[in-house]
Amino acid sequence: MATSSSATLSKTVKQQYMELPQGDKVQAMYIWIDGTGEGLRCKTRTLDCEPKSIEDLPEWNFDGSSTYQSEGSNSDMYLMPAAMFRDPFRKDPNKLVLCEVLKYNRKPAETNLRITCKKIMEMVADQIPWFGMEQEYTILGTDGHPFGWPSNGFPGPQGPYYCGVGADKAYGRDIVEAHYRACLYAGVDICGTNAEVMPAQWEFQVGPSEGINMGDHLWVARFILHRVCEDFGVVASFDPKPIPGNWNGAGCHTNFSTKEMREEGGLKAIEESIEKLGKRHSYHIRAYDPKGGLDNARRLTGHHETSNIHEFSAGVANRGASIRIPRNVGQEKKGYFEDRRPSANCDPYGVTEALIRTCLLSEEGDEPAEY
C-alpha cells in the first residue's frame, strides 16, 4: 500500500508546535478552485484579529500561471473571499476562506462558476430552493491503487461492502470519521456518511442547503477531505469511474426541492420540473462534469445503478433512472426529487444553477439564457 512520505513524519512532534500560543494573530487559509474546474488550491495569510464576517477579510492574489488559470506574462489573479468556516486543522480562532477567482481585468475566471450561480439563486430566492448532494469518492494509495485492495488483484465482488461493517468490508473508516468530525467543527452542512458499493468507495452527504450555500459547503467539505487524506498519506479521488469493469462508478446525486414542492400537493410541481428536465437532457449532461460530459460517459452506461447518458428517464424508487422520485415522496405527494446524473467531480455551482435555470426559470434549448 503506497502512502506519501509526509504521512510518516511525526505528528507528535508537529503537535508540540501547534500547541504554541499565537497571540492575537489569526491564520486564514484562502481556498480556491483552479483552472481544471475540479482541483483545489490554498495558501495562508496572517490577520491581526479574528474576522467576524466576510467583509473583514481582505482580497488577495496569486500566480495564475501555476494553476492553469493565466499566462506567465500576465499572471496575477485576484482572490475574493466568498464564504468563511472554522479551521478544523489549526482550530479556533483560525479560518478557512473559500474564494472566488477574478482575472487581471476583474472579470470572473473561466472556472469561477459561483458568480453566475449566485446571481441565478438570487433571482429565485423567494422560492426557497433547497439542495442536498451525495458526494461519492474513492480512497486511493499514492500509486493510484484503491486503498485496501490486493496489490496484484481484486477484492471479492460487490455485494458485502455497501454500508458494510468489519475489516474485510470497510476500507479506510478512520478517514471517514476524521472527515465527518472536521466538517462538523468547521460548520459545514454535512448530514451523513456511508460506505459505498465498491470497496474503498465512500459517500458523504451535504445539505439541506439553501441556494448558493450548497456549492460553498460542498467545496469546503471536499477541501477538508483532501486535507484529511493528506494527513493519512492517501488520496481522495472524485473520478466518476476510477476502476473500469464490473465496479460501481462515483456520482454526486443531487436532491432538489422548492417551497412549493415541499408543501401539500407539491408532487405536481415536482412532475412539472421533471418534464422540463426531460426536454433539456443534453444541456444538463454538459453541466454535470468538468469536461462537458466526457467524464460522465465512462460512468453513465445504464449499468451499476446508472442511467444511459444518451437517454432521459424518471421513476419512483428507480436507481437506474436519470431522475428518481423517492417512494415516500410518491406516497405523500410532496417533497423532493433526486437527479442521479451529476458526476462525483461535478462543480456544484454548475449543477445547482442548471437545475434552477431549467426547473424554475423554464429555460429551453442547449444554451443558458443571459439575464
Coordinates of N, CA and C in Angstrom, one line a residue, residues 121 123-132 208-211 255-274 276 329 333-338 352 355-361:
M121 N -29.4 32.2 -8.2 CA -30.0 31.9 -6.9 C -30.8 33.1 -6.4
M123 N -32.3 35.3 -8.0 CA -33.5 35.6 -8.8 C -34.7 34.7 -8.4
V124 N -34.4 33.6 -7.7 CA -35.4 32.7 -7.3 C -35.5 32.5 -5.7
A125 N -34.8 33.4 -5.0 CA -34.7 33.3 -3.6 C -36.1 33.2 -2.9
D126 N -37.1 33.8 -3.5 CA -38.5 33.7 -2.8 C -39.1 32.3 -2.9
Q127 N -38.5 31.4 -3.8 CA -39.0 30.0 -3.9 C -38.3 29.1 -2.9
I128 N -37.3 29.6 -2.2 CA -36.5 28.9 -1.2 C -36.0 27.5 -1.7
P129 N -35.1 27.5 -2.7 CA -34.6 26.3 -3.2 C -33.6 25.6 -2.3
W130 N -33.9 24.3 -2.0 CA -33.1 23.5 -1.1 C -32.4 22.5 -2.0
F131 N -31.1 22.2 -1.6 CA -30.4 21.1 -2.3 C -29.7 20.2 -1.2
G132 N -29.5 19.0 -1.6 CA -28.7 18.0 -0.8 C -27.9 17.2 -1.8
P208 N -29.7 19.7 4.1 CA -30.2 20.6 3.0 C -29.5 22.0 3.2
S209 N -29.1 22.5 2.0 CA -28.5 23.8 2.0 C -29.3 24.7 1.0
E210 N -29.5 25.9 1.3 CA -30.3 26.8 0.5 C -29.4 27.6 -0.5
G211 N -29.8 27.6 -1.7 CA -29.2 28.5 -2.7 C -27.7 28.3 -2.9
N255 N -30.2 16.2 -4.8 CA -31.6 16.3 -4.4 C -32.1 17.7 -4.4
F256 N -33.3 18.0 -4.9 CA -33.7 19.4 -5.1 C -35.2 19.5 -4.8
S257 N -35.5 20.6 -4.1 CA -36.9 21.0 -3.9 C -37.1 22.5 -3.7
T258 N -38.3 22.9 -3.9 CA -38.6 24.3 -3.6 C -39.7 24.3 -2.5
K259 N -40.0 25.5 -2.0 CA -41.1 25.6 -1.0 C -42.4 25.0 -1.5
E260 N -42.7 25.2 -2.8 CA -44.0 24.7 -3.4 C -43.9 23.1 -3.4
M261 N -42.8 22.5 -3.7 CA -42.7 21.1 -3.8 C -42.8 20.4 -2.4
R262 N -42.4 21.2 -1.4 CA -42.4 20.6 0.0 C -43.7 20.8 0.7
E263 N -44.6 21.5 0.1 CA -46.0 21.7 0.7 C -47.0 20.8 0.1
E264 N -48.2 20.7 0.7 CA -49.2 19.8 0.3 C -49.5 19.9 -1.2
G265 N -49.5 18.7 -1.9 CA -49.8 18.7 -3.3 C -48.6 19.1 -4.2
G266 N -47.4 19.1 -3.5 CA -46.1 19.5 -4.2 C -45.7 18.6 -5.3
L267 N -46.2 17.3 -5.3 CA -45.8 16.4 -6.4 C -46.1 16.9 -7.8
K268 N -47.1 17.8 -7.9 CA -47.4 18.3 -9.2 C -46.3 19.2 -9.7
A269 N -45.7 20.0 -8.8 CA -44.6 20.9 -9.2 C -43.3 20.0 -9.5
I270 N -43.2 18.9 -8.7 CA -42.1 18.0 -9.0 C -42.2 17.4 -10.4
E271 N -43.4 16.9 -10.7 CA -43.6 16.3 -12.0 C -43.4 17.3 -13.2
E272 N -43.8 18.6 -12.9 CA -43.6 19.6 -14.0 C -42.1 19.9 -14.2
S273 N -41.4 19.9 -13.1 CA -39.9 20.1 -13.2 C -39.2 18.9 -14.0
I274 N -39.7 17.7 -13.7 CA -39.1 16.6 -14.4 C -39.4 16.6 -15.8
K276 N -39.7 19.3 -17.6 CA -38.8 20.3 -18.2 C -37.4 19.7 -18.4
V329 N -42.0 10.1 -1.2 CA -42.5 11.3 -1.9 C -43.7 11.0 -2.7
K333 N -47.1 12.7 -1.8 CA -47.4 13.6 -2.8 C -46.8 15.0 -2.5
K334 N -45.6 15.0 -1.9 CA -44.8 16.2 -1.7 C -43.4 15.8 -1.3
G335 N -42.5 16.8 -1.5 CA -41.1 16.5 -1.0 C -40.1 17.0 -2.0
Y336 N -39.3 16.1 -2.6 CA -38.2 16.5 -3.5 C -38.0 15.4 -4.5
F337 N -37.0 15.7 -5.5 CA -36.6 14.6 -6.4 C -35.1 14.6 -6.4
E338 N -34.5 13.5 -6.9 CA -33.1 13.3 -7.0 C -32.7 13.2 -8.4
T352 N -26.3 23.1 -9.6 CA -27.4 23.7 -8.9 C -28.0 24.8 -9.8
L355 N -30.1 23.3 -12.6 CA -31.5 22.9 -12.1 C -32.4 24.1 -12.0
I356 N -31.9 25.2 -11.4 CA -32.7 26.4 -11.3 C -33.1 26.9 -12.6
R357 N -32.2 27.0 -13.6 CA -32.5 27.6 -14.9 C -33.6 26.8 -15.6
T358 N -33.5 25.4 -15.5 CA -34.5 24.6 -16.2 C -35.8 24.5 -15.5
C359 N -35.7 24.2 -14.2 CA -37.0 23.9 -13.4 C -37.7 25.2 -13.0
L360 N -37.0 26.2 -12.6 CA -37.7 27.4 -12.1 C -37.8 28.6 -13.0
L361 N -36.7 28.7 -13.9 CA -36.8 29.8 -14.9 C -37.3 29.4 -16.2

